[in-house]
């Protein structure tokens, strides 16, 4: 099990996101008031802090001091278990299916350096509210959380 460390939104793409304590997650869309929401396969971005171990020493300060570019920062989920098609439940309501690990084109500066390589991007199967401190877990296809959702 993992934990939501922080949540971030921005109404404009390509800029650092603002940290918020909680957010409304809209089914089939993404985080309310976030520019990346929409009818596509990267509605939400999740960054597991465990991926910071993959940042080269010479880039570490730049990455750690860069502004947030992901929607949700989490800890406690092993990277090798958190891959494409993983189903992620946040709190008691929100269910996300991971569609991509990283981006097609890597970024070379700031926090996007690692998020573009190790960020998890997905779609919202079930919306609801999330907040800092919520439990994050990977769920199996046959679990109650998933079978409640007719989209899966």
Short mmCIF file of N, CA and C in Angstrom, two decimals:
data_model
loop_
_atom_site.label_atom_id
_atom_site.label_comp_id
_atom_site.label_asym_id
_atom_site.label_seq_id
_atom_site.Cartn_x
_atom_site.Cartn_y
_atom_site.Cartn_z
N UNK A 1 0.83 -1.19 0.00
CA UNK A 1 0.00 0.00 0.00
C UNK A 1 0.88 1.25 0.00
N UNK A 2 0.36 2.25 -0.64
CA UNK A 2 1.08 3.51 -0.72
C UNK A 2 0.27 4.65 -0.14
N UNK A 3 0.80 5.85 -0.32
CA UNK A 3 0.18 7.06 0.22
C UNK A 3 0.29 8.20 -0.78
N UNK A 4 -0.75 9.03 -0.86
CA UNK A 4 -0.68 10.26 -1.65
C UNK A 4 0.14 11.27 -0.85
N UNK A 5 1.26 11.70 -1.42
CA UNK A 5 2.11 12.69 -0.77
C UNK A 5 1.66 14.11 -1.09
N UNK A 6 1.23 14.33 -2.36
CA UNK A 6 0.78 15.66 -2.75
C UNK A 6 -0.03 15.56 -4.04
N UNK A 7 -0.82 16.61 -4.29
CA UNK A 7 -1.71 16.70 -5.45
C UNK A 7 -1.45 18.06 -6.11
N UNK A 8 -1.44 18.08 -7.47
CA UNK A 8 -1.08 19.30 -8.19
C UNK A 8 -1.97 19.49 -9.41
N UNK A 9 -2.37 20.73 -9.65
CA UNK A 9 -3.17 21.05 -10.83
C UNK A 9 -2.68 22.36 -11.45
N UNK A 10 -2.98 22.53 -12.72
CA UNK A 10 -2.71 23.78 -13.42
C UNK A 10 -3.73 23.92 -14.53
N UNK A 11 -4.19 25.12 -14.75
CA UNK A 11 -5.16 25.35 -15.83
C UNK A 11 -4.48 25.54 -17.18
N UNK A 12 -3.14 25.54 -17.18
CA UNK A 12 -2.37 25.75 -18.42
C UNK A 12 -1.37 24.61 -18.57
N UNK A 13 -1.29 24.02 -19.77
CA UNK A 13 -0.30 22.97 -20.04
C UNK A 13 1.09 23.58 -20.13
N UNK A 14 2.09 22.78 -19.74
CA UNK A 14 3.48 23.17 -19.93
C UNK A 14 4.05 24.07 -18.86
N UNK A 15 3.31 24.28 -17.77
CA UNK A 15 3.83 25.08 -16.66
C UNK A 15 3.80 24.24 -15.39
N UNK A 16 4.56 24.69 -14.38
CA UNK A 16 4.54 23.98 -13.11
C UNK A 16 3.13 24.05 -12.52
N UNK A 17 2.75 22.96 -11.85
CA UNK A 17 1.41 22.86 -11.28
C UNK A 17 1.40 23.41 -9.85
N UNK A 18 0.24 23.85 -9.42
CA UNK A 18 0.04 24.35 -8.06
C UNK A 18 -0.37 23.20 -7.15
N UNK A 19 0.18 23.18 -5.96
CA UNK A 19 -0.14 22.15 -4.99
C UNK A 19 -1.46 22.47 -4.31
N UNK A 20 -2.32 21.45 -4.23
CA UNK A 20 -3.61 21.58 -3.54
C UNK A 20 -3.72 20.43 -2.54
N UNK A 21 -4.49 20.60 -1.51
CA UNK A 21 -4.64 19.57 -0.50
C UNK A 21 -5.60 18.46 -0.89
N UNK A 22 -6.52 18.79 -1.81
CA UNK A 22 -7.50 17.81 -2.27
C UNK A 22 -7.95 18.19 -3.67
N UNK A 23 -8.55 17.22 -4.35
CA UNK A 23 -9.03 17.48 -5.71
C UNK A 23 -10.20 16.58 -6.03
N UNK A 24 -11.04 17.07 -6.93
CA UNK A 24 -12.13 16.26 -7.45
C UNK A 24 -11.63 15.61 -8.74
N UNK A 25 -11.80 14.29 -8.82
CA UNK A 25 -11.36 13.52 -9.98
C UNK A 25 -12.61 13.12 -10.75
N UNK A 26 -12.64 13.48 -12.03
CA UNK A 26 -13.82 13.27 -12.85
C UNK A 26 -13.65 12.05 -13.74
N UNK A 27 -14.59 11.13 -13.65
CA UNK A 27 -14.56 9.91 -14.45
C UNK A 27 -14.47 10.25 -15.93
N UNK A 28 -13.55 9.59 -16.63
CA UNK A 28 -13.39 9.80 -18.06
C UNK A 28 -12.78 11.14 -18.43
N UNK A 29 -12.26 11.88 -17.46
CA UNK A 29 -11.73 13.22 -17.73
C UNK A 29 -10.38 13.48 -17.10
N UNK A 30 -10.27 13.40 -15.78
CA UNK A 30 -9.04 13.74 -15.06
C UNK A 30 -9.34 14.60 -13.86
N UNK A 31 -8.37 15.35 -13.38
CA UNK A 31 -8.58 16.22 -12.23
C UNK A 31 -9.33 17.48 -12.67
N UNK A 32 -10.35 17.83 -11.91
CA UNK A 32 -11.12 19.04 -12.20
C UNK A 32 -10.18 20.24 -12.20
N UNK A 33 -10.32 21.10 -13.19
CA UNK A 33 -9.54 22.33 -13.35
C UNK A 33 -8.08 22.10 -13.75
N UNK A 34 -7.74 20.90 -14.20
CA UNK A 34 -6.38 20.66 -14.68
C UNK A 34 -6.38 20.61 -16.20
N UNK A 35 -5.39 21.25 -16.80
CA UNK A 35 -5.33 21.37 -18.26
C UNK A 35 -5.15 20.04 -18.99
N UNK A 36 -4.68 19.00 -18.29
CA UNK A 36 -4.46 17.73 -18.97
C UNK A 36 -5.69 16.83 -18.99
N UNK A 37 -6.75 17.25 -18.33
CA UNK A 37 -7.99 16.49 -18.38
C UNK A 37 -8.55 16.48 -19.79
N UNK A 38 -9.25 15.42 -20.14
CA UNK A 38 -9.85 15.35 -21.46
C UNK A 38 -10.11 13.93 -21.88
N UNK A 39 -10.62 13.79 -23.08
CA UNK A 39 -10.98 12.49 -23.62
C UNK A 39 -9.76 11.90 -24.35
N UNK A 40 -8.78 11.44 -23.56
CA UNK A 40 -7.57 10.84 -24.11
C UNK A 40 -6.95 9.91 -23.10
N UNK A 41 -5.82 9.29 -23.43
CA UNK A 41 -5.26 8.25 -22.57
C UNK A 41 -4.23 8.75 -21.55
N UNK A 42 -4.12 10.06 -21.36
CA UNK A 42 -3.22 10.65 -20.35
C UNK A 42 -3.98 11.68 -19.53
N UNK A 43 -5.11 11.26 -18.99
CA UNK A 43 -5.99 12.16 -18.23
C UNK A 43 -5.37 12.58 -16.91
N UNK A 44 -4.51 11.74 -16.37
CA UNK A 44 -3.89 12.00 -15.07
C UNK A 44 -2.46 11.48 -15.09
N UNK A 45 -1.59 12.17 -14.34
CA UNK A 45 -0.21 11.71 -14.20
C UNK A 45 0.08 11.45 -12.74
N UNK A 46 0.75 10.32 -12.49
CA UNK A 46 1.11 9.92 -11.14
C UNK A 46 2.62 9.70 -11.12
N UNK A 47 3.28 10.27 -10.12
CA UNK A 47 4.72 10.07 -10.00
C UNK A 47 5.04 9.37 -8.69
N UNK A 48 5.60 8.15 -8.77
CA UNK A 48 6.04 7.45 -7.57
C UNK A 48 7.43 7.95 -7.17
N UNK A 49 7.57 8.47 -5.94
CA UNK A 49 8.86 9.03 -5.53
C UNK A 49 9.97 8.00 -5.51
N UNK A 50 9.63 6.73 -5.50
CA UNK A 50 10.66 5.68 -5.57
C UNK A 50 11.49 5.80 -6.84
N UNK A 51 10.95 6.43 -7.87
CA UNK A 51 11.67 6.62 -9.14
C UNK A 51 12.82 7.61 -9.00
N UNK A 52 12.85 8.38 -7.94
CA UNK A 52 13.95 9.33 -7.74
C UNK A 52 15.29 8.60 -7.66
N UNK A 53 15.29 7.33 -7.31
CA UNK A 53 16.53 6.54 -7.28
C UNK A 53 17.14 6.39 -8.67
N UNK A 54 16.37 6.66 -9.70
CA UNK A 54 16.85 6.52 -11.08
C UNK A 54 17.44 7.83 -11.64
N UNK A 55 17.38 8.89 -10.86
CA UNK A 55 17.91 10.17 -11.31
C UNK A 55 19.43 10.16 -11.13
N UNK A 56 20.18 10.49 -12.20
CA UNK A 56 21.64 10.55 -12.07
C UNK A 56 22.05 11.61 -11.05
N UNK A 57 23.16 11.35 -10.37
CA UNK A 57 23.64 12.25 -9.31
C UNK A 57 23.76 13.69 -9.78
N UNK A 58 24.24 13.89 -11.01
CA UNK A 58 24.44 15.26 -11.50
C UNK A 58 23.13 15.98 -11.82
N UNK A 59 22.01 15.27 -11.89
CA UNK A 59 20.70 15.87 -12.17
C UNK A 59 19.83 15.98 -10.91
N UNK A 60 20.23 15.32 -9.83
CA UNK A 60 19.37 15.16 -8.67
C UNK A 60 18.89 16.50 -8.09
N UNK A 61 19.79 17.44 -7.82
CA UNK A 61 19.39 18.73 -7.24
C UNK A 61 18.41 19.47 -8.15
N UNK A 62 18.69 19.44 -9.45
CA UNK A 62 17.82 20.10 -10.42
C UNK A 62 16.41 19.50 -10.39
N UNK A 63 16.33 18.17 -10.33
CA UNK A 63 15.05 17.49 -10.34
C UNK A 63 14.29 17.70 -9.04
N UNK A 64 14.98 17.54 -7.91
CA UNK A 64 14.32 17.65 -6.61
C UNK A 64 13.84 19.07 -6.33
N UNK A 65 14.52 20.06 -6.90
CA UNK A 65 14.15 21.45 -6.67
C UNK A 65 13.24 22.02 -7.76
N UNK A 66 12.94 21.22 -8.79
CA UNK A 66 12.04 21.67 -9.85
C UNK A 66 10.60 21.66 -9.36
N UNK A 67 9.76 22.47 -9.96
CA UNK A 67 8.35 22.50 -9.59
C UNK A 67 7.62 21.25 -10.05
N UNK A 68 6.51 20.96 -9.41
CA UNK A 68 5.74 19.76 -9.73
C UNK A 68 5.12 19.85 -11.11
N UNK A 69 5.24 18.74 -11.87
CA UNK A 69 4.61 18.67 -13.18
C UNK A 69 3.61 17.52 -13.25
N UNK A 70 3.60 16.67 -12.23
CA UNK A 70 2.65 15.56 -12.16
C UNK A 70 1.42 15.98 -11.37
N UNK A 71 0.31 15.26 -11.58
CA UNK A 71 -0.91 15.53 -10.83
C UNK A 71 -0.85 14.98 -9.41
N UNK A 72 -0.35 13.76 -9.28
CA UNK A 72 -0.37 13.10 -7.97
C UNK A 72 1.01 12.51 -7.71
N UNK A 73 1.58 12.85 -6.56
CA UNK A 73 2.86 12.29 -6.13
C UNK A 73 2.55 11.27 -5.04
N UNK A 74 3.10 10.06 -5.20
CA UNK A 74 2.81 8.99 -4.25
C UNK A 74 4.10 8.35 -3.75
N UNK A 75 3.97 7.58 -2.68
CA UNK A 75 5.07 6.73 -2.23
C UNK A 75 4.49 5.40 -1.79
N UNK A 76 5.35 4.37 -1.78
CA UNK A 76 4.96 3.09 -1.23
C UNK A 76 4.52 2.02 -2.21
N UNK A 77 4.57 2.29 -3.51
CA UNK A 77 4.22 1.28 -4.51
C UNK A 77 5.51 0.94 -5.28
N UNK A 78 5.88 -0.34 -5.31
CA UNK A 78 7.09 -0.76 -6.01
C UNK A 78 6.97 -0.49 -7.50
N UNK A 79 8.02 0.10 -8.08
CA UNK A 79 7.99 0.46 -9.49
C UNK A 79 7.73 -0.73 -10.40
N UNK A 80 8.28 -1.88 -10.08
CA UNK A 80 8.12 -3.04 -10.95
C UNK A 80 6.70 -3.61 -10.92
N UNK A 81 5.91 -3.22 -9.93
CA UNK A 81 4.51 -3.65 -9.86
C UNK A 81 3.55 -2.60 -10.41
N UNK A 82 4.05 -1.42 -10.67
CA UNK A 82 3.25 -0.27 -11.04
C UNK A 82 3.52 0.04 -12.51
N UNK A 83 2.91 -0.73 -13.41
CA UNK A 83 3.24 -0.66 -14.82
C UNK A 83 1.99 -0.45 -15.68
N UNK A 84 2.18 -0.52 -16.97
CA UNK A 84 1.06 -0.37 -17.92
C UNK A 84 -0.03 -1.39 -17.60
N UNK A 85 -1.26 -0.93 -17.62
CA UNK A 85 -2.48 -1.69 -17.31
C UNK A 85 -2.71 -1.92 -15.82
N UNK A 86 -1.82 -1.43 -14.96
CA UNK A 86 -2.09 -1.50 -13.52
C UNK A 86 -3.35 -0.73 -13.21
N UNK A 87 -4.09 -1.23 -12.23
CA UNK A 87 -5.28 -0.54 -11.74
C UNK A 87 -4.94 0.03 -10.37
N UNK A 88 -5.12 1.33 -10.23
CA UNK A 88 -4.72 2.04 -9.03
C UNK A 88 -5.97 2.61 -8.36
N UNK A 89 -6.15 2.28 -7.09
CA UNK A 89 -7.24 2.87 -6.33
C UNK A 89 -6.65 3.89 -5.38
N UNK A 90 -7.26 5.07 -5.34
CA UNK A 90 -6.85 6.12 -4.41
C UNK A 90 -8.03 6.42 -3.51
N UNK A 91 -7.78 6.31 -2.20
CA UNK A 91 -8.86 6.47 -1.24
C UNK A 91 -9.89 5.38 -1.44
N UNK A 92 -11.14 5.69 -1.16
CA UNK A 92 -12.22 4.71 -1.29
C UNK A 92 -12.98 4.81 -2.60
N UNK A 93 -12.67 5.83 -3.42
CA UNK A 93 -13.50 6.10 -4.58
C UNK A 93 -12.80 5.99 -5.92
N UNK A 94 -11.66 6.60 -6.06
CA UNK A 94 -11.05 6.82 -7.37
C UNK A 94 -10.33 5.57 -7.88
N UNK A 95 -10.57 5.24 -9.15
CA UNK A 95 -9.91 4.11 -9.80
C UNK A 95 -9.31 4.59 -11.12
N UNK A 96 -8.02 4.32 -11.29
CA UNK A 96 -7.27 4.77 -12.47
C UNK A 96 -6.63 3.56 -13.14
N UNK A 97 -6.69 3.51 -14.46
CA UNK A 97 -5.96 2.49 -15.19
C UNK A 97 -4.76 3.15 -15.84
N UNK A 98 -3.57 2.62 -15.56
CA UNK A 98 -2.33 3.15 -16.12
C UNK A 98 -2.22 2.70 -17.58
N UNK A 99 -2.03 3.66 -18.46
CA UNK A 99 -1.91 3.37 -19.90
C UNK A 99 -0.48 3.50 -20.41
N UNK A 100 0.33 4.33 -19.72
CA UNK A 100 1.71 4.58 -20.17
C UNK A 100 2.64 4.76 -18.97
N UNK A 101 3.85 4.30 -19.13
CA UNK A 101 4.94 4.64 -18.21
C UNK A 101 5.88 5.52 -19.01
N UNK A 102 6.05 6.75 -18.57
CA UNK A 102 6.88 7.71 -19.29
C UNK A 102 6.19 8.28 -20.51
N UNK A 103 6.94 9.10 -21.22
CA UNK A 103 6.45 9.74 -22.44
C UNK A 103 7.28 9.27 -23.63
N UNK A 104 6.78 9.52 -24.83
CA UNK A 104 7.49 9.13 -26.03
C UNK A 104 8.80 9.90 -26.17
N UNK A 105 8.78 11.16 -25.77
CA UNK A 105 9.97 12.02 -25.87
C UNK A 105 10.35 12.49 -24.47
N UNK A 106 11.56 12.18 -24.06
CA UNK A 106 12.03 12.55 -22.73
C UNK A 106 12.38 14.03 -22.65
N UNK A 107 12.14 14.60 -21.48
CA UNK A 107 12.55 15.97 -21.18
C UNK A 107 13.93 15.89 -20.52
N UNK A 108 14.71 16.93 -20.64
CA UNK A 108 16.09 16.88 -20.14
C UNK A 108 16.37 17.79 -18.96
N UNK A 109 15.40 18.61 -18.57
CA UNK A 109 15.66 19.55 -17.47
C UNK A 109 14.56 19.50 -16.41
N UNK A 110 14.92 19.92 -15.20
CA UNK A 110 13.97 20.04 -14.11
C UNK A 110 13.28 18.73 -13.74
N UNK A 111 12.17 18.85 -13.05
CA UNK A 111 11.42 17.67 -12.64
C UNK A 111 10.90 16.85 -13.83
N UNK A 112 10.56 17.51 -14.96
CA UNK A 112 10.13 16.72 -16.11
C UNK A 112 11.17 15.68 -16.55
N UNK A 113 12.45 15.87 -16.18
CA UNK A 113 13.47 14.88 -16.53
C UNK A 113 13.03 13.48 -16.08
N UNK A 114 12.62 13.34 -14.83
CA UNK A 114 12.25 12.02 -14.32
C UNK A 114 10.79 11.68 -14.58
N UNK A 115 9.91 12.66 -14.52
CA UNK A 115 8.49 12.39 -14.77
C UNK A 115 8.29 11.90 -16.20
N UNK A 116 9.03 12.45 -17.15
CA UNK A 116 8.88 12.01 -18.55
C UNK A 116 9.40 10.59 -18.76
N UNK A 117 10.22 10.11 -17.84
CA UNK A 117 10.76 8.75 -17.93
C UNK A 117 10.01 7.75 -17.07
N UNK A 118 9.56 8.18 -15.88
CA UNK A 118 9.00 7.26 -14.90
C UNK A 118 7.60 7.61 -14.41
N UNK A 119 7.03 8.70 -14.91
CA UNK A 119 5.66 9.03 -14.54
C UNK A 119 4.70 8.00 -15.08
N UNK A 120 3.62 7.79 -14.36
CA UNK A 120 2.56 6.87 -14.81
C UNK A 120 1.40 7.73 -15.28
N UNK A 121 0.89 7.43 -16.48
CA UNK A 121 -0.17 8.21 -17.09
C UNK A 121 -1.35 7.31 -17.37
N UNK A 122 -2.55 7.77 -17.02
CA UNK A 122 -3.68 6.90 -17.21
C UNK A 122 -5.02 7.59 -17.35
N UNK A 123 -6.05 6.75 -17.32
CA UNK A 123 -7.44 7.21 -17.48
C UNK A 123 -8.21 6.95 -16.20
N UNK A 124 -9.22 7.78 -15.98
CA UNK A 124 -10.04 7.68 -14.79
C UNK A 124 -11.22 6.76 -15.08
N UNK A 125 -11.24 5.60 -14.43
CA UNK A 125 -12.35 4.66 -14.58
C UNK A 125 -13.49 4.98 -13.62
N UNK A 126 -13.13 5.53 -12.47
CA UNK A 126 -14.14 5.89 -11.48
C UNK A 126 -13.67 7.15 -10.76
N UNK A 127 -14.50 8.17 -10.78
CA UNK A 127 -14.15 9.44 -10.18
C UNK A 127 -14.48 9.50 -8.69
N UNK A 128 -14.17 10.63 -8.11
CA UNK A 128 -14.43 10.88 -6.70
C UNK A 128 -13.49 11.96 -6.19
N UNK A 129 -13.34 12.01 -4.90
CA UNK A 129 -12.46 13.01 -4.29
C UNK A 129 -11.22 12.34 -3.73
N UNK A 130 -10.07 13.03 -3.88
CA UNK A 130 -8.84 12.55 -3.29
C UNK A 130 -8.23 13.66 -2.44
N UNK A 131 -7.38 13.26 -1.50
CA UNK A 131 -6.70 14.25 -0.66
C UNK A 131 -5.33 13.72 -0.27
N UNK A 132 -4.47 14.64 0.11
CA UNK A 132 -3.16 14.27 0.60
C UNK A 132 -3.34 13.32 1.78
N UNK A 133 -2.55 12.25 1.80
CA UNK A 133 -2.63 11.25 2.86
C UNK A 133 -3.50 10.06 2.53
N UNK A 134 -4.27 10.12 1.44
CA UNK A 134 -5.10 8.98 1.05
C UNK A 134 -4.24 7.75 0.77
N UNK A 135 -4.83 6.59 1.01
CA UNK A 135 -4.18 5.32 0.71
C UNK A 135 -4.23 5.08 -0.79
N UNK A 136 -3.11 4.56 -1.32
CA UNK A 136 -3.00 4.19 -2.74
C UNK A 136 -2.72 2.70 -2.78
N UNK A 137 -3.50 1.98 -3.59
CA UNK A 137 -3.26 0.54 -3.70
C UNK A 137 -3.47 0.08 -5.14
N UNK A 138 -2.78 -1.00 -5.47
CA UNK A 138 -2.99 -1.66 -6.75
C UNK A 138 -4.08 -2.69 -6.53
N UNK A 139 -5.02 -2.78 -7.46
CA UNK A 139 -6.14 -3.71 -7.31
C UNK A 139 -6.15 -4.71 -8.46
N UNK A 140 -6.71 -5.86 -8.20
CA UNK A 140 -6.82 -6.92 -9.21
C UNK A 140 -8.11 -6.74 -10.00
N UNK A 141 -8.16 -7.27 -11.20
CA UNK A 141 -9.33 -7.12 -12.06
C UNK A 141 -10.60 -7.69 -11.44
N UNK A 142 -10.54 -8.70 -10.61
CA UNK A 142 -11.72 -9.30 -10.02
C UNK A 142 -12.17 -8.67 -8.72
N UNK A 143 -11.49 -7.62 -8.26
CA UNK A 143 -11.83 -7.04 -6.96
C UNK A 143 -13.13 -6.25 -7.02
N UNK A 144 -13.70 -6.01 -5.87
CA UNK A 144 -14.98 -5.29 -5.78
C UNK A 144 -14.86 -3.90 -6.39
N UNK A 145 -13.73 -3.23 -6.18
CA UNK A 145 -13.56 -1.87 -6.70
C UNK A 145 -13.66 -1.86 -8.22
N UNK A 146 -13.11 -2.88 -8.85
CA UNK A 146 -13.11 -2.91 -10.31
C UNK A 146 -14.43 -3.41 -10.86
N UNK A 147 -15.01 -4.43 -10.25
CA UNK A 147 -16.23 -4.97 -10.80
C UNK A 147 -17.40 -3.99 -10.68
N UNK A 148 -17.29 -3.01 -9.79
CA UNK A 148 -18.33 -1.98 -9.69
C UNK A 148 -18.31 -1.08 -10.92
N UNK A 149 -17.19 -1.04 -11.64
CA UNK A 149 -17.04 -0.12 -12.76
C UNK A 149 -17.30 -0.85 -14.08
N UNK A 150 -18.34 -0.45 -14.75
CA UNK A 150 -18.72 -1.12 -15.99
C UNK A 150 -17.77 -0.84 -17.16
N UNK A 151 -16.87 0.15 -17.02
CA UNK A 151 -15.94 0.46 -18.10
C UNK A 151 -14.80 -0.52 -18.21
N UNK A 152 -14.56 -1.30 -17.18
CA UNK A 152 -13.42 -2.21 -17.20
C UNK A 152 -13.79 -3.55 -17.78
#
